[in-house]
GROMACS .gro file of C-alpha atoms in nm:
model
  187
    1MET     CA    1  -5.035  -4.130 -10.098
    2ARG     CA    2  -5.190  -4.336  -9.820
    3TYR     CA    3  -5.478  -4.094  -9.784
    4LEU     CA    4  -5.571  -4.139 -10.152
    5LEU     CA    5  -5.668  -4.504 -10.081
    6VAL     CA    6  -5.864  -4.396  -9.776
    7LEU     CA    7  -6.039  -4.117  -9.970
    8THR     CA    8  -6.142  -4.360 -10.242
    9ILE     CA    9  -6.293  -4.598  -9.986
   10ILE     CA   10  -6.477  -4.317  -9.808
   11SER     CA   11  -6.594  -4.149 -10.129
   12VAL     CA   12  -6.764  -4.464 -10.251
   13THR     CA   13  -6.927  -4.521  -9.912
   14LEU     CA   14  -7.033  -4.161  -9.855
   15PHE     CA   15  -7.158  -4.042 -10.190
   16CYS     CA   16  -7.333  -4.354 -10.316
   17CYS     CA   17  -7.597  -4.314 -10.046
   18LYS     CA   18  -7.751  -3.973 -10.123
   19SER     CA   19  -8.051  -3.898  -9.904
   20ALA     CA   20  -8.384  -3.901 -10.082
   21GLY     CA   21  -8.500  -3.602  -9.878
   22GLN     CA   22  -8.217  -3.367  -9.967
   23LYS     CA   23  -8.298  -3.013 -10.062
   24THR     CA   24  -8.242  -2.899 -10.415
   25SER     CA   25  -7.994  -2.622 -10.489
   26GLU     CA   26  -8.286  -2.375 -10.509
   27GLU     CA   27  -8.373  -2.454 -10.145
   28THR     CA   28  -8.023  -2.415  -9.999
   29SER     CA   29  -8.008  -2.445  -9.620
   30THR     CA   30  -7.736  -2.312  -9.391
   31ALA     CA   31  -7.581  -2.659  -9.424
   32GLY     CA   32  -7.577  -2.619  -9.802
   33GLU     CA   33  -7.436  -2.266  -9.774
   34PHE     CA   34  -7.163  -2.393  -9.542
   35ILE     CA   35  -7.070  -2.668  -9.791
   36LYS     CA   36  -7.061  -2.406 -10.071
   37ASN     CA   37  -6.806  -2.212  -9.865
   38ILE     CA   38  -6.595  -2.529  -9.844
   39GLU     CA   39  -6.640  -2.585 -10.219
   40SER     CA   40  -6.489  -2.242 -10.285
   41HIS     CA   41  -6.159  -2.382 -10.148
   42CYS     CA   42  -6.190  -2.735 -10.282
   43GLY     CA   43  -5.881  -2.908 -10.415
   44LYS     CA   44  -5.649  -2.696 -10.203
   45SER     CA   45  -5.454  -2.769  -9.886
   46PHE     CA   46  -5.377  -2.528  -9.607
   47TYR     CA   47  -5.132  -2.500  -9.319
   48GLY     CA   48  -5.274  -2.494  -8.970
   49LYS     CA   49  -5.159  -2.333  -8.650
   50VAL     CA   50  -5.263  -2.487  -8.319
   51LEU     CA   51  -5.396  -2.212  -8.092
   52PHE     CA   52  -5.487  -2.448  -7.805
   53PRO     CA   53  -5.333  -2.625  -7.628
   54GLU     CA   54  -5.030  -2.400  -7.630
   55ASN     CA   55  -4.798  -2.679  -7.512
   56PRO     CA   56  -4.573  -2.772  -7.809
   57GLU     CA   57  -4.555  -3.132  -7.677
   58ALA     CA   58  -4.935  -3.178  -7.697
   59PRO     CA   59  -5.071  -3.428  -7.951
   60PHE     CA   60  -5.146  -3.276  -8.293
   61ASN     CA   61  -4.939  -2.967  -8.209
   62ALA     CA   62  -4.696  -3.010  -8.499
   63GLU     CA   63  -4.575  -2.700  -8.681
   64ASN     CA   64  -4.649  -2.847  -9.024
   65SER     CA   65  -5.009  -2.958  -8.970
   66PHE     CA   66  -5.237  -2.914  -9.267
   67MET     CA   67  -5.576  -3.003  -9.407
   68VAL     CA   68  -5.701  -3.063  -9.758
   69PHE     CA   69  -6.049  -2.977  -9.886
   70GLU     CA   70  -6.014  -3.289 -10.099
   71SER     CA   71  -6.362  -3.378 -10.222
   72CYS     CA   72  -6.651  -3.131 -10.222
   73THR     CA   73  -7.000  -3.176 -10.365
   74GLU     CA   74  -7.354  -3.071 -10.274
   75GLU     CA   75  -7.374  -3.399 -10.079
   76GLY     CA   76  -7.080  -3.316  -9.853
   77ALA     CA   77  -6.704  -3.289  -9.820
   78LEU     CA   78  -6.406  -3.506  -9.731
   79THR     CA   79  -6.123  -3.324  -9.559
   80PRO     CA   80  -5.806  -3.504  -9.451
   81PHE     CA   81  -5.648  -3.347  -9.143
   82ILE     CA   82  -5.278  -3.424  -9.123
   83PRO     CA   83  -5.099  -3.322  -8.802
   84GLY     CA   84  -4.729  -3.317  -8.881
   85ASN     CA   85  -4.616  -3.596  -9.108
   86GLU     CA   86  -4.873  -3.850  -8.997
   87MET     CA   87  -5.222  -3.917  -9.126
   88SER     CA   88  -5.466  -3.856  -8.845
   89GLY     CA   89  -5.801  -3.893  -9.009
   90ILE     CA   90  -6.054  -3.756  -9.246
   91TRP     CA   91  -6.333  -3.519  -9.155
   92VAL     CA   92  -6.646  -3.641  -9.329
   93LEU     CA   93  -6.930  -3.390  -9.370
   94THR     CA   94  -7.251  -3.523  -9.520
   95VAL     CA   95  -7.557  -3.316  -9.609
   96MET     CA   96  -7.874  -3.493  -9.493
   97GLU     CA   97  -8.196  -3.309  -9.569
   98ASP     CA   98  -8.130  -2.958  -9.432
   99SER     CA   99  -7.861  -3.057  -9.182
  100LEU     CA  100  -7.503  -3.181  -9.170
  101ILE     CA  101  -7.352  -3.489  -9.014
  102PHE     CA  102  -6.987  -3.476  -8.909
  103LYS     CA  103  -6.776  -3.789  -8.861
  104HIS     CA  104  -6.408  -3.859  -8.802
  105ASP     CA  105  -6.291  -4.146  -9.022
  106ASN     CA  106  -5.972  -4.286  -8.869
  107ARG     CA  107  -5.788  -4.562  -9.056
  108HIS     CA  108  -5.467  -4.762  -9.036
  109ASP     CA  109  -5.191  -4.746  -9.298
  110ASP     CA  110  -5.350  -5.032  -9.493
  111GLY     CA  111  -5.687  -4.852  -9.517
  112THR     CA  112  -5.869  -5.067  -9.260
  113PRO     CA  113  -6.083  -4.876  -9.006
  114ASP     CA  114  -5.938  -4.799  -8.666
  115ASP     CA  115  -6.120  -4.942  -8.363
  116ILE     CA  116  -6.242  -4.590  -8.284
  117THR     CA  117  -6.371  -4.434  -8.604
  118MET     CA  118  -6.679  -4.267  -8.753
  119TYR     CA  119  -6.755  -4.076  -8.433
  120GLY     CA  120  -6.913  -3.732  -8.440
  121GLY     CA  121  -7.269  -3.600  -8.453
  122TYR     CA  122  -7.540  -3.399  -8.626
  123ALA     CA  123  -7.515  -3.021  -8.655
  124ASP     CA  124  -7.725  -2.839  -8.398
  125ASN     CA  125  -7.974  -2.567  -8.493
  126THR     CA  126  -7.729  -2.278  -8.437
  127GLY     CA  127  -7.546  -2.326  -8.768
  128THR     CA  128  -7.486  -2.057  -9.026
  129ALA     CA  129  -7.313  -2.037  -9.362
  130LEU     CA  130  -6.991  -1.961  -9.170
  131MET     CA  131  -7.018  -2.185  -8.863
  132GLN     CA  132  -7.152  -2.529  -8.773
  133ASN     CA  133  -7.154  -2.698  -8.428
  134PHE     CA  134  -7.165  -3.077  -8.393
  135PRO     CA  135  -7.251  -3.214  -8.046
  136ALA     CA  136  -7.149  -3.576  -7.995
  137GLY     CA  137  -7.417  -3.824  -8.094
  138GLU     CA  138  -7.528  -4.137  -7.907
  139GLU     CA  139  -7.304  -4.359  -8.118
  140THR     CA  140  -7.004  -4.146  -8.018
  141ALA     CA  141  -7.095  -4.169  -7.649
  142LEU     CA  142  -7.115  -4.549  -7.674
  143MET     CA  143  -6.791  -4.573  -7.871
  144THR     CA  144  -6.586  -4.331  -7.661
  145PRO     CA  145  -6.720  -4.301  -7.304
  146GLU     CA  146  -6.515  -3.986  -7.229
  147ALA     CA  147  -6.663  -3.798  -7.526
  148PRO     CA  148  -7.042  -3.764  -7.479
  149THR     CA  149  -7.008  -3.390  -7.403
  150ASN     CA  150  -6.785  -3.322  -7.705
  151VAL     CA  151  -6.887  -3.041  -7.937
  152TRP     CA  152  -6.689  -2.995  -8.259
  153THR     CA  153  -6.710  -2.660  -8.436
  154PHE     CA  154  -6.608  -2.570  -8.790
  155GLN     CA  155  -6.596  -2.196  -8.850
  156PHE     CA  156  -6.493  -1.962  -9.132
  157ASN     CA  157  -6.412  -1.598  -9.062
  158GLU     CA  158  -6.620  -1.336  -9.245
  159ASP     CA  159  -6.397  -1.305  -9.553
  160LEU     CA  160  -6.332  -1.682  -9.580
  161THR     CA  161  -5.957  -1.643  -9.525
  162GLU     CA  162  -5.947  -1.855  -9.207
  163PHE     CA  163  -6.100  -2.189  -9.112
  164HIS     CA  164  -6.118  -2.293  -8.747
  165TYR     CA  165  -6.157  -2.645  -8.608
  166ILE     CA  166  -6.250  -2.636  -8.240
  167LEU     CA  167  -6.319  -2.915  -7.993
  168LYS     CA  168  -6.480  -2.855  -7.655
  169ARG     CA  169  -6.542  -3.118  -7.388
  170HIS     CA  170  -6.744  -3.044  -7.071
  171ASN     CA  171  -6.782  -2.692  -7.216
  172ALA     CA  172  -6.404  -2.637  -7.186
  173LEU     CA  173  -6.172  -2.578  -7.480
  174ARG     CA  174  -5.977  -2.895  -7.561
  175PHE     CA  175  -5.833  -2.822  -7.908
  176HIS     CA  176  -5.831  -2.529  -8.151
  177VAL     CA  177  -5.648  -2.505  -8.482
  178VAL     CA  178  -5.679  -2.228  -8.741
  179PHE     CA  179  -5.598  -2.275  -9.111
  180ASP     CA  180  -5.480  -1.989  -9.334
  181LEU     CA  181  -5.708  -2.010  -9.640
  182ALA     CA  182  -5.544  -1.708  -9.800
  183SER     CA  183  -5.222  -1.906  -9.856
  184PRO     CA  184  -5.284  -2.252 -10.004
  185ARG     CA  185  -4.989  -2.493  -9.988
  186GLU     CA  186  -4.870  -2.738 -10.249
  187ILE     CA  187  -4.991  -3.096 -10.196
   0.00000   0.00000   0.00000
């Protein structure tokens, strides 16, 4: 229930500020195509399996981790990622012109922002309808000094039955979780 309050706060902030330069649906970019792939799973939640790190004691390596494609529009998507029984944060994807911005929105139980929140970056130019890479932006580097080399990747497999969330730092794999889109779970 806690994430419903957070989603409401983020939804108002995110979607009230639509970019004037956004492409129309007739001019869909790879960012728009990627969001459409998310929309095809919207309103559903999915179990995740941590592939890396393999250590079961590692943070976010709970067996019952899941994500929810909670809110999906042409302007972007809000996706809570819940490792185990705790709320970790919400992945915020926003379409800006022909690109995507990715942010992590981390909040406390009462809905107030965490000290380290809204970090992420713009998609680089390698994105496709199935995969988007987000190198850390300047704001992220200032906020979290150990993260300026972070690159977050969201990737669907070809038949849209898996969704991967990957984090690399200094070009080395730091975290990788795969979600089974073929088997939605009950929220």
